[in-house]
Coordinates of C-alpha atoms in Angstrom, one line a residue:
Chain A
X1 CA 0.0 0.0 0.1
X2 CA 1.2 3.5 -0.8
X3 CA 1.8 5.2 2.5
X4 CA 0.8 8.6 1.2
X5 CA -2.7 7.2 1.1
X6 CA -2.8 6.0 4.6
X7 CA -2.9 9.3 6.3
X8 CA -5.6 11.9 6.1
X9 CA -2.9 14.9 6.2
X10 CA -0.3 13.8 3.6
X11 CA -2.1 13.7 0.3
X12 CA -4.6 16.7 0.0
X13 CA -3.7 17.1 -3.6
X14 CA -3.2 13.5 -4.5
X15 CA -6.9 12.7 -4.9
X16 CA -8.0 15.6 -7.1
X17 CA -4.6 14.7 -9.2
X18 CA -5.6 11.2 -9.7
X19 CA -8.7 12.3 -11.2
X20 CA -7.3 14.8 -13.5
X21 CA -4.7 12.3 -14.5
X22 CA -7.5 9.9 -15.7
X23 CA -9.3 12.4 -17.4
X24 CA -6.2 13.6 -19.0
X25 CA -5.5 9.9 -20.0
X26 CA -9.1 9.6 -21.5
X27 CA -8.3 12.9 -23.6
X28 CA -5.1 11.4 -24.9
X29 CA -6.5 8.2 -26.1
X30 CA -6.9 7.9 -30.0
X31 CA -10.3 8.6 -31.1
X32 CA -11.7 9.2 -27.6
X33 CA -13.4 12.5 -28.7
X34 CA -15.6 10.4 -31.0
X35 CA -16.7 7.9 -28.5
X36 CA -20.1 7.4 -27.3
X37 CA -20.7 8.4 -23.8
X38 CA -20.8 4.9 -22.6
X39 CA -17.3 4.2 -23.6
X40 CA -16.0 7.5 -22.3
X41 CA -17.6 7.0 -19.0
X42 CA -16.4 3.5 -18.8
X43 CA -12.9 4.4 -20.0
X44 CA -12.8 7.2 -17.5
X45 CA -13.9 4.8 -14.5
X46 CA -11.5 1.8 -15.4
X47 CA -8.7 4.6 -15.6
X48 CA -9.6 5.9 -12.2
X49 CA -9.7 2.3 -10.9
X50 CA -6.3 1.5 -12.3
X51 CA -5.0 4.7 -10.8
X52 CA -6.2 3.8 -7.3
X53 CA -5.0 0.1 -7.5
X54 CA -1.7 1.5 -8.9
X55 CA -1.4 3.6 -5.9
X56 CA -2.3 0.9 -3.6
X57 CA -5.4 2.6 -2.1
X58 CA -7.4 0.3 0.2
X59 CA -11.3 0.4 0.2
X60 CA -11.3 1.6 3.7
X61 CA -8.8 4.7 3.0
X62 CA -11.0 5.3 -0.1
X63 CA -14.2 5.2 1.9
X64 CA -12.6 7.3 4.5
X65 CA -11.0 9.9 2.8
X66 CA -12.5 10.0 -0.7
X67 CA -16.0 8.9 -0.9
X68 CA -17.7 11.8 0.9
X69 CA -19.4 14.3 -1.4
X70 CA -17.6 17.2 0.2
X71 CA -14.1 15.4 -0.4
X72 CA -11.5 16.7 -2.9
X73 CA -12.1 13.6 -4.9
X74 CA -15.7 13.9 -5.2
X75 CA -15.5 17.6 -5.9
X76 CA -12.7 16.9 -8.7
X77 CA -14.7 14.1 -10.3
X78 CA -17.8 16.6 -10.6
X79 CA -15.6 19.0 -12.3
X80 CA -14.2 16.5 -14.8
X81 CA -17.4 15.0 -15.6
X82 CA -18.3 18.0 -17.7
X83 CA -15.7 16.9 -20.3
X84 CA -16.1 13.2 -19.7
X85 CA -19.9 13.4 -20.5
X86 CA -19.3 15.7 -23.5
X87 CA -19.9 12.9 -26.1
X88 CA -21.1 12.9 -29.7
X89 CA -24.1 10.7 -28.8
X90 CA -25.6 13.0 -26.1
X91 CA -28.3 15.0 -27.6
X92 CA -28.3 18.7 -26.9
X93 CA -31.2 18.9 -24.9
X94 CA -29.9 16.2 -22.5
X95 CA -26.8 18.2 -22.1
X96 CA -28.9 20.9 -20.4
X97 CA -29.5 18.1 -17.9
X98 CA -26.1 16.6 -17.5
X99 CA -24.1 19.6 -17.4
X100 CA -26.2 20.7 -14.4
X101 CA -24.6 20.3 -10.9
X102 CA -27.3 17.8 -9.5
X103 CA -26.7 15.5 -12.7
X104 CA -22.9 15.5 -12.2
X105 CA -23.3 14.9 -8.5
X106 CA -25.5 11.9 -9.2
X107 CA -22.9 10.6 -11.9
X108 CA -20.1 11.2 -9.5
X109 CA -21.8 9.3 -6.7
X110 CA -22.3 6.3 -8.9
X111 CA -18.7 6.3 -9.9
X112 CA -17.5 6.6 -6.1
X113 CA -19.9 3.7 -5.1
X114 CA -18.6 1.5 -7.9
X115 CA -15.0 2.4 -7.2
X116 CA -15.6 1.6 -3.5
X117 CA -17.1 -1.7 -4.5
X118 CA -14.4 -2.6 -6.8
X119 CA -11.6 -1.7 -4.3
X120 CA -13.4 -4.0 -1.7
X121 CA -13.8 -6.9 -4.2
X122 CA -11.7 -9.8 -3.4
X123 CA -12.5 -12.0 -6.3
X124 CA -9.8 -12.9 -9.0
X125 CA -8.9 -9.8 -10.7
X126 CA -12.0 -7.9 -9.2
X127 CA -14.0 -9.6 -12.1
X128 CA -17.2 -9.7 -10.1
X129 CA -17.2 -6.0 -9.7
X130 CA -15.8 -5.2 -13.1
X131 CA -18.9 -6.8 -14.6
X132 CA -21.0 -4.9 -12.2
X133 CA -19.4 -1.6 -13.1
X134 CA -19.6 -2.2 -16.8
X135 CA -23.2 -3.1 -16.7
X136 CA -24.1 -0.2 -14.3
X137 CA -22.0 2.5 -16.4
X138 CA -23.9 1.2 -19.4
X139 CA -27.3 1.9 -17.7
X140 CA -26.3 5.5 -16.7
X141 CA -25.0 6.1 -20.0
X142 CA -28.2 4.9 -21.7
X143 CA -29.9 7.5 -19.4
X144 CA -27.6 10.2 -20.3
X145 CA -27.7 9.5 -24.1
X146 CA -31.5 8.7 -24.0
X147 CA -32.9 10.4 -27.1
X148 CA -36.4 10.5 -25.8
X149 CA -36.6 14.0 -24.2
X150 CA -34.8 15.5 -27.5
X151 CA -37.5 13.6 -29.7
X152 CA -40.3 14.6 -27.5
X153 CA -39.4 18.2 -27.5
X154 CA -39.0 18.0 -31.4
X155 CA -42.4 16.6 -31.8
X156 CA -44.2 19.0 -29.4
X157 CA -42.4 21.9 -30.9
X158 CA -43.5 20.9 -34.5
X159 CA -46.9 20.2 -33.4
X160 CA -47.2 23.8 -31.8
X161 CA -45.7 25.3 -35.0
X162 CA -47.8 23.5 -37.3
X163 CA -51.0 24.4 -35.4
X164 CA -51.6 20.8 -34.0
X165 CA -51.1 21.9 -30.5
X166 CA -52.2 25.3 -28.9
X167 CA -50.7 26.9 -25.9
X168 CA -53.3 28.0 -23.7
X169 CA -51.9 30.2 -20.8
Chain B
X1 CA -15.4 -16.8 -32.5
X2 CA -18.8 -16.0 -34.0
X3 CA -19.9 -12.7 -35.6
X4 CA -23.2 -11.2 -34.3
X5 CA -24.6 -7.9 -34.4
X6 CA -24.8 -5.9 -31.1
X7 CA -27.9 -6.3 -29.2
X8 CA -29.7 -3.7 -27.1
X9 CA -28.0 -2.2 -24.1
X10 CA -24.4 -2.8 -23.5
X11 CA -21.9 -4.4 -21.1
X12 CA -21.1 -7.4 -19.4
X13 CA -23.5 -10.0 -17.7
X14 CA -25.0 -8.9 -14.6
X15 CA -22.3 -9.5 -12.0
X16 CA -23.6 -10.2 -8.6
X17 CA -25.6 -13.1 -7.6
X18 CA -28.3 -10.7 -6.1
X19 CA -28.4 -8.8 -9.4
X20 CA -28.7 -12.3 -11.5
X21 CA -31.2 -13.5 -9.0
X22 CA -33.3 -10.4 -9.6
X23 CA -33.4 -11.2 -13.3
X24 CA -34.5 -14.7 -12.6
X25 CA -37.1 -13.5 -10.0
X26 CA -38.5 -11.0 -12.4
X27 CA -38.9 -13.6 -15.1
X28 CA -40.6 -15.8 -12.5
X29 CA -43.0 -13.0 -11.8
X30 CA -43.7 -12.2 -15.4
X31 CA -44.3 -15.8 -16.2
X32 CA -46.9 -15.9 -13.1
X33 CA -48.4 -12.8 -14.4
X34 CA -48.9 -14.6 -17.7
X35 CA -50.7 -17.4 -16.1
X36 CA -53.0 -15.1 -14.1
X37 CA -54.1 -13.4 -17.5
X38 CA -54.4 -16.9 -18.8
X39 CA -56.7 -18.1 -16.1
X40 CA -58.7 -14.9 -16.4
X41 CA -59.1 -15.6 -20.1
X42 CA -60.2 -19.0 -19.3
X43 CA -62.6 -17.7 -16.7
X44 CA -64.2 -15.4 -19.3
X45 CA -64.9 -18.1 -21.8
X46 CA -62.0 -17.7 -24.1
X47 CA -61.1 -20.7 -26.2
X48 CA -58.7 -22.9 -24.0
X49 CA -56.4 -24.0 -26.5
X50 CA -55.9 -20.6 -28.1
X51 CA -55.5 -19.1 -24.5
X52 CA -53.0 -21.6 -23.6
X53 CA -51.0 -21.0 -26.9
X54 CA -51.0 -17.3 -26.2
X55 CA -49.7 -18.0 -22.7
X56 CA -46.8 -20.1 -24.0
X57 CA -45.7 -17.3 -26.5
X58 CA -46.0 -14.7 -23.9
X59 CA -43.7 -17.0 -21.3
X60 CA -41.5 -17.7 -24.2
X61 CA -40.9 -14.2 -25.0
X62 CA -40.6 -13.0 -21.4
X63 CA -38.2 -16.0 -20.6
X64 CA -35.9 -15.2 -23.5
X65 CA -35.9 -11.5 -23.0
X66 CA -34.6 -12.2 -19.4
X67 CA -32.4 -15.0 -20.1
X68 CA -30.8 -13.1 -22.8
X69 CA -29.5 -10.7 -20.2
X70 CA -27.6 -13.4 -18.5
X71 CA -25.6 -14.0 -21.7
X72 CA -24.0 -17.3 -22.4
X73 CA -25.2 -19.9 -20.0
X74 CA -28.8 -19.3 -20.0
X75 CA -28.9 -19.1 -23.6
X76 CA -27.1 -22.2 -24.5
X77 CA -29.1 -23.9 -21.9
X78 CA -32.4 -22.5 -23.5
X79 CA -31.3 -23.7 -27.0
X80 CA -30.5 -27.1 -25.6
X81 CA -33.6 -27.5 -23.8
X82 CA -35.6 -26.3 -26.9
X83 CA -34.5 -29.2 -29.0
X84 CA -35.5 -31.9 -26.6
X85 CA -38.7 -33.8 -27.3
X86 CA -41.0 -33.1 -24.3
X87 CA -38.9 -30.5 -22.8
X88 CA -40.6 -27.1 -23.8
X89 CA -43.9 -26.4 -25.6
X90 CA -43.7 -25.5 -29.4
X91 CA -43.9 -21.9 -28.9
X92 CA -40.8 -21.8 -26.8
X93 CA -39.0 -23.8 -29.1
X94 CA -39.9 -21.3 -31.9
X95 CA -38.7 -18.4 -29.9
X96 CA -35.7 -20.0 -28.4
X97 CA -34.4 -21.7 -31.4
X98 CA -34.2 -18.0 -33.1
X99 CA -31.8 -17.2 -30.3
X100 CA -28.7 -16.0 -31.5
X101 CA -26.2 -14.8 -29.0
X102 CA -27.2 -11.2 -28.7
X103 CA -24.2 -9.9 -26.9
X104 CA -23.5 -6.3 -26.3
X105 CA -19.9 -5.2 -26.6
X106 CA -17.3 -4.3 -24.0
X107 CA -15.6 -1.0 -24.1
X108 CA -12.1 -0.4 -24.8
X109 CA -11.1 0.5 -21.3
X110 CA -12.5 -2.8 -19.8
X111 CA -10.8 -4.8 -22.7
X112 CA -7.5 -3.0 -22.1
X113 CA -7.9 -3.9 -18.4
X114 CA -8.7 -7.6 -18.8
X115 CA -5.9 -8.1 -21.1
X116 CA -3.3 -6.2 -19.0
X117 CA -4.5 -8.2 -16.1
X118 CA -4.0 -11.4 -18.1
X119 CA -0.5 -10.8 -19.2
X120 CA 0.7 -8.3 -16.5
X121 CA 1.3 -5.6 -19.1
X122 CA -1.0 -3.3 -21.4
X123 CA -2.1 -4.9 -24.6
X124 CA 0.1 -2.4 -26.5
X125 CA 3.1 -4.0 -25.0
X126 CA 1.7 -7.7 -25.0
X127 CA 1.4 -7.3 -28.7
X128 CA 3.0 -5.3 -31.4
X129 CA -0.5 -4.0 -32.2
X130 CA -3.8 -4.3 -30.6
X131 CA -7.1 -2.9 -31.7
X132 CA -9.2 -2.3 -28.8
X133 CA -12.2 -2.3 -30.9
X134 CA -13.8 -5.7 -31.1
X135 CA -14.1 -7.3 -34.7
X136 CA -16.8 -9.7 -33.5
X137 CA -18.7 -10.6 -30.7
X138 CA -19.4 -14.0 -29.1
X139 CA -21.6 -15.6 -26.5
X140 CA -18.9 -15.5 -23.9
X141 CA -16.6 -12.8 -25.0
X142 CA -15.4 -10.7 -28.0
X143 CA -12.6 -11.0 -30.5
X144 CA -10.0 -8.3 -31.3
X145 CA -7.3 -8.1 -34.2
X146 CA -3.8 -7.9 -33.1
X147 CA -0.2 -8.5 -34.3
X148 CA 2.5 -10.4 -32.5
X149 CA 5.9 -9.1 -32.1
X150 CA 7.1 -11.4 -34.8
X151 CA 4.7 -10.0 -37.3
X152 CA 2.2 -12.8 -37.1
X153 CA -1.5 -11.6 -37.3
X154 CA -3.7 -13.0 -34.5
X155 CA -7.0 -12.7 -33.1
X156 CA -7.4 -12.4 -29.3
X157 CA -10.6 -13.5 -27.7
X158 CA -11.3 -11.8 -24.5
X159 CA -13.8 -13.4 -22.0
X160 CA -16.4 -11.1 -20.3
X161 CA -15.6 -10.8 -16.6
X162 CA -17.2 -13.2 -14.2
X163 CA -18.7 -15.4 -16.9
X164 CA -17.2 -18.6 -15.5
X165 CA -18.3 -17.9 -12.1
X166 CA -21.6 -17.1 -13.1
X167 CA -22.2 -20.6 -14.9
X168 CA -23.4 -22.4 -11.8
X169 CA -25.6 -19.7 -10.5
X170 CA -27.1 -19.2 -14.1
X171 CA -28.0 -23.1 -14.4
X172 CA -29.5 -23.1 -11.0
X173 CA -31.9 -20.1 -12.0
X174 CA -32.6 -22.0 -15.5
X175 CA -33.4 -25.2 -13.8
X176 CA -35.7 -23.6 -11.4
X177 CA -37.4 -21.8 -14.5
X178 CA -37.6 -24.9 -16.5
X179 CA -39.1 -26.8 -13.5
X180 CA -42.4 -25.2 -14.1
X181 CA -42.5 -27.3 -17.5
X182 CA -40.4 -30.5 -16.7
X183 CA -39.9 -32.9 -13.9
X184 CA -36.7 -31.5 -12.6
X185 CA -35.1 -34.8 -11.5
X186 CA -35.3 -35.8 -15.2
X187 CA -33.8 -32.6 -16.3
X188 CA -30.8 -32.7 -14.1
X189 CA -28.6 -34.9 -16.5
X190 CA -29.1 -32.4 -19.2
X191 CA -28.3 -29.5 -17.1
X192 CA -25.0 -31.0 -16.0
X193 CA -24.2 -31.8 -19.6
X194 CA -24.6 -28.1 -20.4
X195 CA -22.7 -27.1 -17.3
X196 CA -19.5 -29.4 -18.2
X197 CA -19.4 -28.0 -21.7
X198 CA -19.8 -24.4 -20.3
X199 CA -17.0 -25.0 -18.0
X200 CA -14.9 -26.2 -20.8
X201 CA -15.9 -23.3 -23.0
X202 CA -14.9 -20.9 -20.5
X203 CA -11.4 -22.2 -20.1
X204 CA -9.4 -20.8 -23.0
X205 CA -6.7 -22.9 -22.3
X206 CA -8.5 -26.0 -22.9
X207 CA -9.8 -24.2 -26.0
X208 CA -6.2 -23.7 -27.1
X209 CA -5.6 -27.3 -26.7
X210 CA -8.6 -28.3 -28.8
X211 CA -7.3 -25.8 -31.4
X212 CA -4.2 -27.7 -31.7
X213 CA -5.7 -31.1 -31.7
X214 CA -8.2 -30.2 -34.5
X215 CA -5.2 -28.3 -36.4
X216 CA -3.3 -31.7 -36.2
X217 CA -6.4 -33.7 -37.5
X218 CA -6.8 -31.3 -40.5
X219 CA -3.2 -30.7 -41.4
X220 CA -2.5 -30.9 -45.2
X221 CA -6.6 -31.0 -45.9
X222 CA -9.1 -28.8 -47.4
X223 CA -10.0 -27.5 -43.7
X224 CA -8.0 -24.7 -42.5
X225 CA -7.9 -24.0 -38.6
X226 CA -6.2 -21.4 -36.6
X227 CA -3.2 -22.3 -34.4
X228 CA -2.9 -21.6 -30.8
X229 CA -0.5 -18.9 -29.5
X230 CA 0.1 -20.3 -26.2
X231 CA 2.4 -17.8 -25.0
X232 CA -0.4 -15.1 -25.3
X233 CA -3.1 -17.3 -23.7
X234 CA -4.6 -17.5 -20.2
X235 CA -7.9 -18.9 -19.0
X236 CA -9.7 -15.6 -19.9
X237 CA -7.7 -14.5 -23.0
X238 CA -6.9 -16.7 -26.0
X239 CA -4.6 -15.8 -28.9
X240 CA -4.8 -17.7 -32.2
X241 CA -3.6 -17.0 -35.6
X242 CA -5.9 -15.2 -37.9
X243 CA -7.7 -17.1 -40.6
X244 CA -8.9 -15.2 -43.7
X245 CA -12.3 -15.8 -45.3
X246 CA -15.9 -14.9 -45.7
X247 CA -18.6 -15.8 -43.3
X248 CA -21.8 -17.6 -44.8
X249 CA -23.8 -14.3 -45.0
X250 CA -21.1 -12.5 -46.8
X251 CA -20.2 -15.6 -49.0
X252 CA -23.8 -15.7 -50.1
X253 CA -24.1 -12.2 -50.9
X254 CA -21.3 -12.4 -53.5
X255 CA -24.0 -14.8 -55.3
X256 CA -21.6 -17.9 -55.6
X257 CA -22.0 -20.2 -58.5
X258 CA -23.9 -23.4 -57.9
X259 CA -20.6 -25.4 -58.3
X260 CA -18.9 -23.2 -55.5
X261 CA -21.8 -23.7 -53.1
X262 CA -21.8 -27.4 -53.8
X263 CA -18.0 -27.6 -53.3
X264 CA -18.4 -25.8 -49.6
X265 CA -21.4 -27.9 -48.8
X266 CA -19.7 -31.3 -49.8
X267 CA -16.6 -30.0 -47.6
X268 CA -18.9 -29.2 -44.6
X269 CA -21.0 -32.3 -45.0
X270 CA -18.0 -34.8 -45.4
X271 CA -16.0 -33.0 -42.4
X272 CA -19.0 -33.4 -40.0
X273 CA -19.3 -37.0 -40.9
X274 CA -15.7 -37.7 -40.7
X275 CA -15.7 -36.3 -37.2
X276 CA -18.6 -38.4 -36.0
X277 CA -17.0 -41.5 -37.5
X278 CA -13.5 -40.7 -36.3
X279 CA -11.6 -42.5 -33.5
X280 CA -11.1 -39.2 -31.8
X281 CA -14.9 -39.5 -30.7
X282 CA -14.9 -35.8 -30.4
X283 CA -16.8 -33.3 -32.9
X284 CA -16.9 -29.4 -33.2
X285 CA -20.4 -29.0 -31.4
X286 CA -21.1 -25.4 -32.4
X287 CA -21.7 -25.4 -36.1
X288 CA -22.9 -21.6 -36.1
X289 CA -22.5 -20.0 -39.4
X290 CA -20.0 -17.6 -37.8
X291 CA -17.7 -20.4 -37.2
X292 CA -17.1 -21.2 -40.7
X293 CA -15.1 -19.3 -43.2
X294 CA -15.5 -19.6 -47.0
X295 CA -12.2 -18.9 -48.4
X296 CA -11.1 -17.7 -51.8
X297 CA -8.8 -20.9 -52.5
X298 CA -11.7 -23.4 -52.0
X299 CA -10.7 -24.3 -48.5
X300 CA -13.2 -24.1 -45.5
X301 CA -12.0 -22.3 -42.4
X302 CA -13.1 -24.0 -39.2
X303 CA -13.1 -21.7 -36.1
X304 CA -14.0 -21.7 -32.3
X305 CA -12.9 -24.7 -30.8
X306 CA -14.6 -23.9 -27.4
X307 CA -17.4 -26.3 -27.5
X308 CA -16.0 -29.8 -28.4
X309 CA -18.2 -32.6 -27.6
X310 CA -16.4 -35.9 -26.8
X311 CA -18.9 -38.9 -26.8
X312 CA -18.6 -42.1 -25.0
X313 CA -17.6 -44.9 -27.5
X314 CA -20.6 -46.8 -26.6
X315 CA -23.0 -43.7 -27.2
X316 CA -21.4 -43.0 -30.8
X317 CA -21.4 -46.7 -31.8
X318 CA -25.1 -47.2 -30.7
X319 CA -26.1 -44.0 -32.5
X320 CA -24.5 -45.3 -35.7
X321 CA -26.1 -48.6 -35.0
X322 CA -29.3 -46.9 -35.1
X323 CA -28.4 -45.3 -38.4
X324 CA -27.4 -48.7 -40.0
X325 CA -30.7 -50.3 -38.6
X326 CA -32.9 -47.6 -40.1
X327 CA -31.1 -47.8 -43.3
X328 CA -31.6 -51.7 -43.4
X329 CA -35.2 -51.5 -42.1
X330 CA -34.3 -53.8 -39.1
X331 CA -37.0 -52.6 -36.6
X332 CA -35.6 -55.1 -33.8
X333 CA -32.2 -53.5 -34.1
X334 CA -33.7 -50.0 -34.1
X335 CA -35.6 -50.8 -31.1
X336 CA -32.4 -52.0 -29.2
X337 CA -30.6 -49.0 -30.3
X338 CA -33.3 -46.9 -28.9
X339 CA -33.2 -48.4 -25.6
X340 CA -29.4 -48.5 -25.5
X341 CA -29.5 -44.6 -26.2
X342 CA -32.3 -44.1 -23.4
X343 CA -34.8 -43.1 -26.1
X344 CA -37.4 -45.5 -25.0
X345 CA -37.6 -45.3 -21.1
X346 CA -38.8 -48.8 -19.8
X347 CA -41.4 -47.1 -17.6
X348 CA -43.3 -45.5 -20.5
X349 CA -46.9 -46.9 -20.6
X350 CA -48.5 -48.2 -23.8
X351 CA -50.0 -45.0 -25.3
X352 CA -46.8 -42.9 -24.4
X353 CA -44.8 -45.4 -25.9
X354 CA -46.8 -45.4 -29.1
X355 CA -46.6 -41.7 -29.2
X356 CA -42.9 -41.6 -28.7
X357 CA -42.3 -44.4 -31.3
X358 CA -44.2 -42.3 -34.0
X359 CA -42.0 -39.1 -33.1
X360 CA -38.7 -41.2 -33.4
X361 CA -39.9 -42.9 -36.4
X362 CA -40.7 -39.5 -38.2
X363 CA -37.4 -38.0 -37.0
X364 CA -35.6 -41.0 -38.1
X365 CA -37.3 -41.2 -41.4
X366 CA -36.3 -37.5 -42.0
X367 CA -32.5 -38.3 -41.1
X368 CA -32.7 -41.5 -43.4
X369 CA -34.0 -39.6 -46.4
X370 CA -30.7 -37.8 -46.6
X371 CA -28.7 -40.7 -47.2
X372 CA -31.2 -43.0 -49.4
X373 CA -29.7 -41.7 -52.9
X374 CA -26.2 -41.0 -53.6
X375 CA -26.9 -37.3 -54.1
X376 CA -28.9 -35.2 -51.8
X377 CA -30.1 -31.6 -52.8
X378 CA -30.5 -29.3 -49.9
X379 CA -31.8 -26.5 -52.3
X380 CA -35.2 -28.2 -52.7
X381 CA -36.0 -27.1 -49.2
X382 CA -37.6 -30.6 -48.6
X383 CA -35.4 -31.3 -45.3
X384 CA -36.8 -27.8 -43.7
X385 CA -40.3 -28.8 -44.8
X386 CA -40.1 -32.3 -43.0
X387 CA -38.3 -30.7 -40.2
X388 CA -41.0 -28.2 -39.6
X389 CA -43.8 -31.0 -39.9
X390 CA -41.8 -33.0 -37.1
X391 CA -41.1 -29.9 -34.7
X392 CA -44.7 -29.5 -33.5
X393 CA -44.8 -33.4 -32.4
X394 CA -41.3 -32.9 -30.7
X395 CA -42.5 -29.7 -28.8
X396 CA -46.2 -29.7 -29.2
X397 CA -48.8 -30.2 -26.6
X398 CA -48.8 -33.8 -26.4
X399 CA -45.0 -33.8 -26.0
X400 CA -45.4 -31.2 -23.6
X401 CA -48.1 -33.2 -21.5
X402 CA -45.6 -36.0 -21.0
X403 CA -43.2 -33.5 -19.2
X404 CA -40.3 -35.5 -19.7
X405 CA -37.2 -35.4 -21.6
X406 CA -36.1 -38.6 -23.5
X407 CA -32.7 -39.7 -24.7
X408 CA -29.3 -39.6 -23.5
X409 CA -28.0 -36.3 -22.1
X410 CA -25.2 -36.6 -24.9
X411 CA -28.2 -35.9 -27.5
X412 CA -28.1 -32.1 -26.3
X413 CA -25.1 -31.5 -28.5
X414 CA -26.0 -34.2 -31.1
X415 CA -29.3 -32.2 -31.8
X416 CA -27.2 -28.8 -31.7
X417 CA -24.8 -30.2 -34.3
X418 CA -27.6 -31.8 -36.7
X419 CA -29.7 -28.4 -36.5
X420 CA -26.5 -26.4 -37.1
X421 CA -25.5 -28.6 -40.0
X422 CA -28.9 -28.7 -41.6
X423 CA -29.3 -25.1 -41.3
X424 CA -25.8 -24.5 -43.0
X425 CA -26.5 -26.7 -45.6
X426 CA -29.9 -25.5 -46.4
X427 CA -28.7 -21.8 -46.5
X428 CA -25.8 -22.8 -48.8
X429 CA -28.6 -24.7 -51.0
X430 CA -25.7 -27.4 -51.8
X431 CA -26.2 -30.4 -53.7
X432 CA -23.8 -33.1 -52.1
X433 CA -22.6 -36.7 -52.8
X434 CA -23.5 -38.5 -49.6
X435 CA -21.5 -41.8 -50.6
X436 CA -18.5 -40.8 -48.4
X437 CA -20.5 -39.8 -45.6
X438 CA -22.4 -43.2 -45.8
X439 CA -19.2 -45.0 -45.9
X440 CA -18.0 -43.2 -42.6
X441 CA -21.1 -44.0 -40.9
X442 CA -21.1 -47.7 -42.0
X443 CA -17.4 -48.5 -41.2
X444 CA -17.9 -48.0 -37.4
X445 CA -19.1 -51.2 -35.8
X446 CA -20.2 -51.4 -32.1
X447 CA -17.6 -53.2 -30.0
X448 CA -20.0 -52.9 -26.8
X449 CA -23.5 -53.4 -26.1
X450 CA -23.1 -51.7 -22.9
X451 CA -25.6 -49.2 -22.1
X452 CA -24.8 -45.6 -22.7
X453 CA -25.6 -44.5 -19.2

C-alpha cells in the first residue's frame, strides 16, 4: 500500500490529481473524442480504478478519505465530468441536464460507489465488480444519451408550430 | 469466434448473484403474471387452446428476454432445452431456436484492463499492435485483431468478466425456471451436460488445446484451422492465428455459383461425418455460421473450438448402429438402439410409448432420407419442410404433456450439431454426394453393447 494514502493529512492534492490524470489519459486516447458516452464514462472509470490500484489504495482508505461528497476527490470528479460526458451521442437537450450540478453529482456518486465496491472486491482480478461496473455504467450512459427527451421536444415543438397543439395560458 | 450484431444495451452480464437473482425472479414474476392473464381469459370463456398457446408465447418471449440478459449460459441452456422432445412447448422452441447470442460489446477500457491483467502488461506491450475495438462478439467474449511482435497476425478472444463464476448460478436459475415445465429430476442430467460444456468453453487454455488437436487432424487437408498462440493465452484471454475468409452471409451475398456452393457444402458435409465416425470421438459441437469461413482458394476455415463434444464410444457406436438399423429397415435392431440410447424409457406406458415411437420414427425417417440416394439436394427445401412437420410433434402439446425429456443427455449436443449442420447446408443450397458420408457411418461397428448411461 502506498503510504501517502494511509494518512489523512499527507495527500490533500493526490486525490484530485488522480482524477485529473485519468481525465487527461482519456483525452489522450486515440479517437476518444468520437466515442459514445458509454465508452467515455467506462474508460474514465477503469482509468480511475487503475490509478487507485496503482497507488495501492485500500477500500477503507478510499471510503474514509475520498467517498464523501465534500471530499476533494468527489469535487474533482464532478468538475471533470463536464468533459467526460461531452460525447457525440448525447443530444443537446440532455446536455442541459447532464451539465447541471445535480446530474454531475449523481454520476459522481455512482462512480464513487462503484470504485468503493471494486476496491473491496476480493474476487480474482476483481472480475465480479468489473462486470457490475460495466453494466451499471452502461445503464447510466443509456440514461444520459436517451433520445426520448430530444425527440419529445422536437415533436411537441413541431406540433405547436404547425398548429396541431395550442398553448393555452 | 462468432459474428453477431450488437444487441440492445451494453456491457457485461449482471455481476452479482443478487443482481442475477433479481433477473430470474423478475422472469418468474412475469411468467406468473402471464398465467394469471391466462386463467382470467379461461374464466371469461376464451378458447382454452388458443389461450394456452398465447400463454406459452408470452412466457417464451419473457423468458427469452430475461435469459438473454444473463448471456452465454442461460441462452445455451435454453437452446439445448428447446431441442429436446417433451422439454418445452412448441412456442418456446420457436422463439428460443431463433436465439442467436445477442451480446453487447465491452468497451475498450474494460478490454484493456482484462488483457493487462492477463499478461501483466498493457495490450500495446503484450502485442506489437492491438485493436481495442472488437472485430466480432461471441456468447462468452469478444474478438480483437492484433499482431504479435514477430509480425504474425492474430485474433485475441477476451472473455467477459465473471462469466465462468456465473455458470453454476445461471444454471440453477434456468433449472428452477424450466422446472415449471419439466420434471426436475429428469432434467438434471441435461443441465449437468450443459454445465460441463460451459466450464470447458470458459477455459481458454482448454480451447487452445482443442485448436491444436483439430489443427493436427486437419493438417494438409481442405479444412483450415487457426493455430494456438500459447504464450499469449490465459484461462480468460485466448490468442490464435488469424484465418482469412468470408462468413456464410458475406459469401452468399457474392452470389456464388452453384458449383462453388456445392463444393463448400460437400466439404462441410464430409467434415462433420468424418468427425462423427472418427476414433477421436470428438466433434466440433458449435456449427454456427459464424464459425465457418469460405475461403477464396476453396478451403473451408473452421473456427471456435470452445465447445467440443467428446462422446463415450458406446454412445457413438449405438448412434451409428441406429443409423444402420434404419437404413436396413431392421426394426428389432432399431428398438435395441433406442433402448441403449435411453430414447425409450422402460417405464413408459403403452400410449406414451406409441406416441414416442411415432415421433422417433418420423425423425429417423427424415434423417434416413438424406442418405437414401447417392446425391442429396438441400436447395429443394424438402428437409426444412419435413423438419417443420416434425417439430410440432417434438415440442407440441402432447409432448409437453409428458413433461419428460427422453434420450441420453449426450443428445443435447448431437441435436445442436444436426440442427446447425442442416441449417448451414440449407442456407448454402448445396447438392452433395453422400456416398463418402455413408461409408464413414457404416465403417464403425459397435464393440460394446453396454448401455450408454
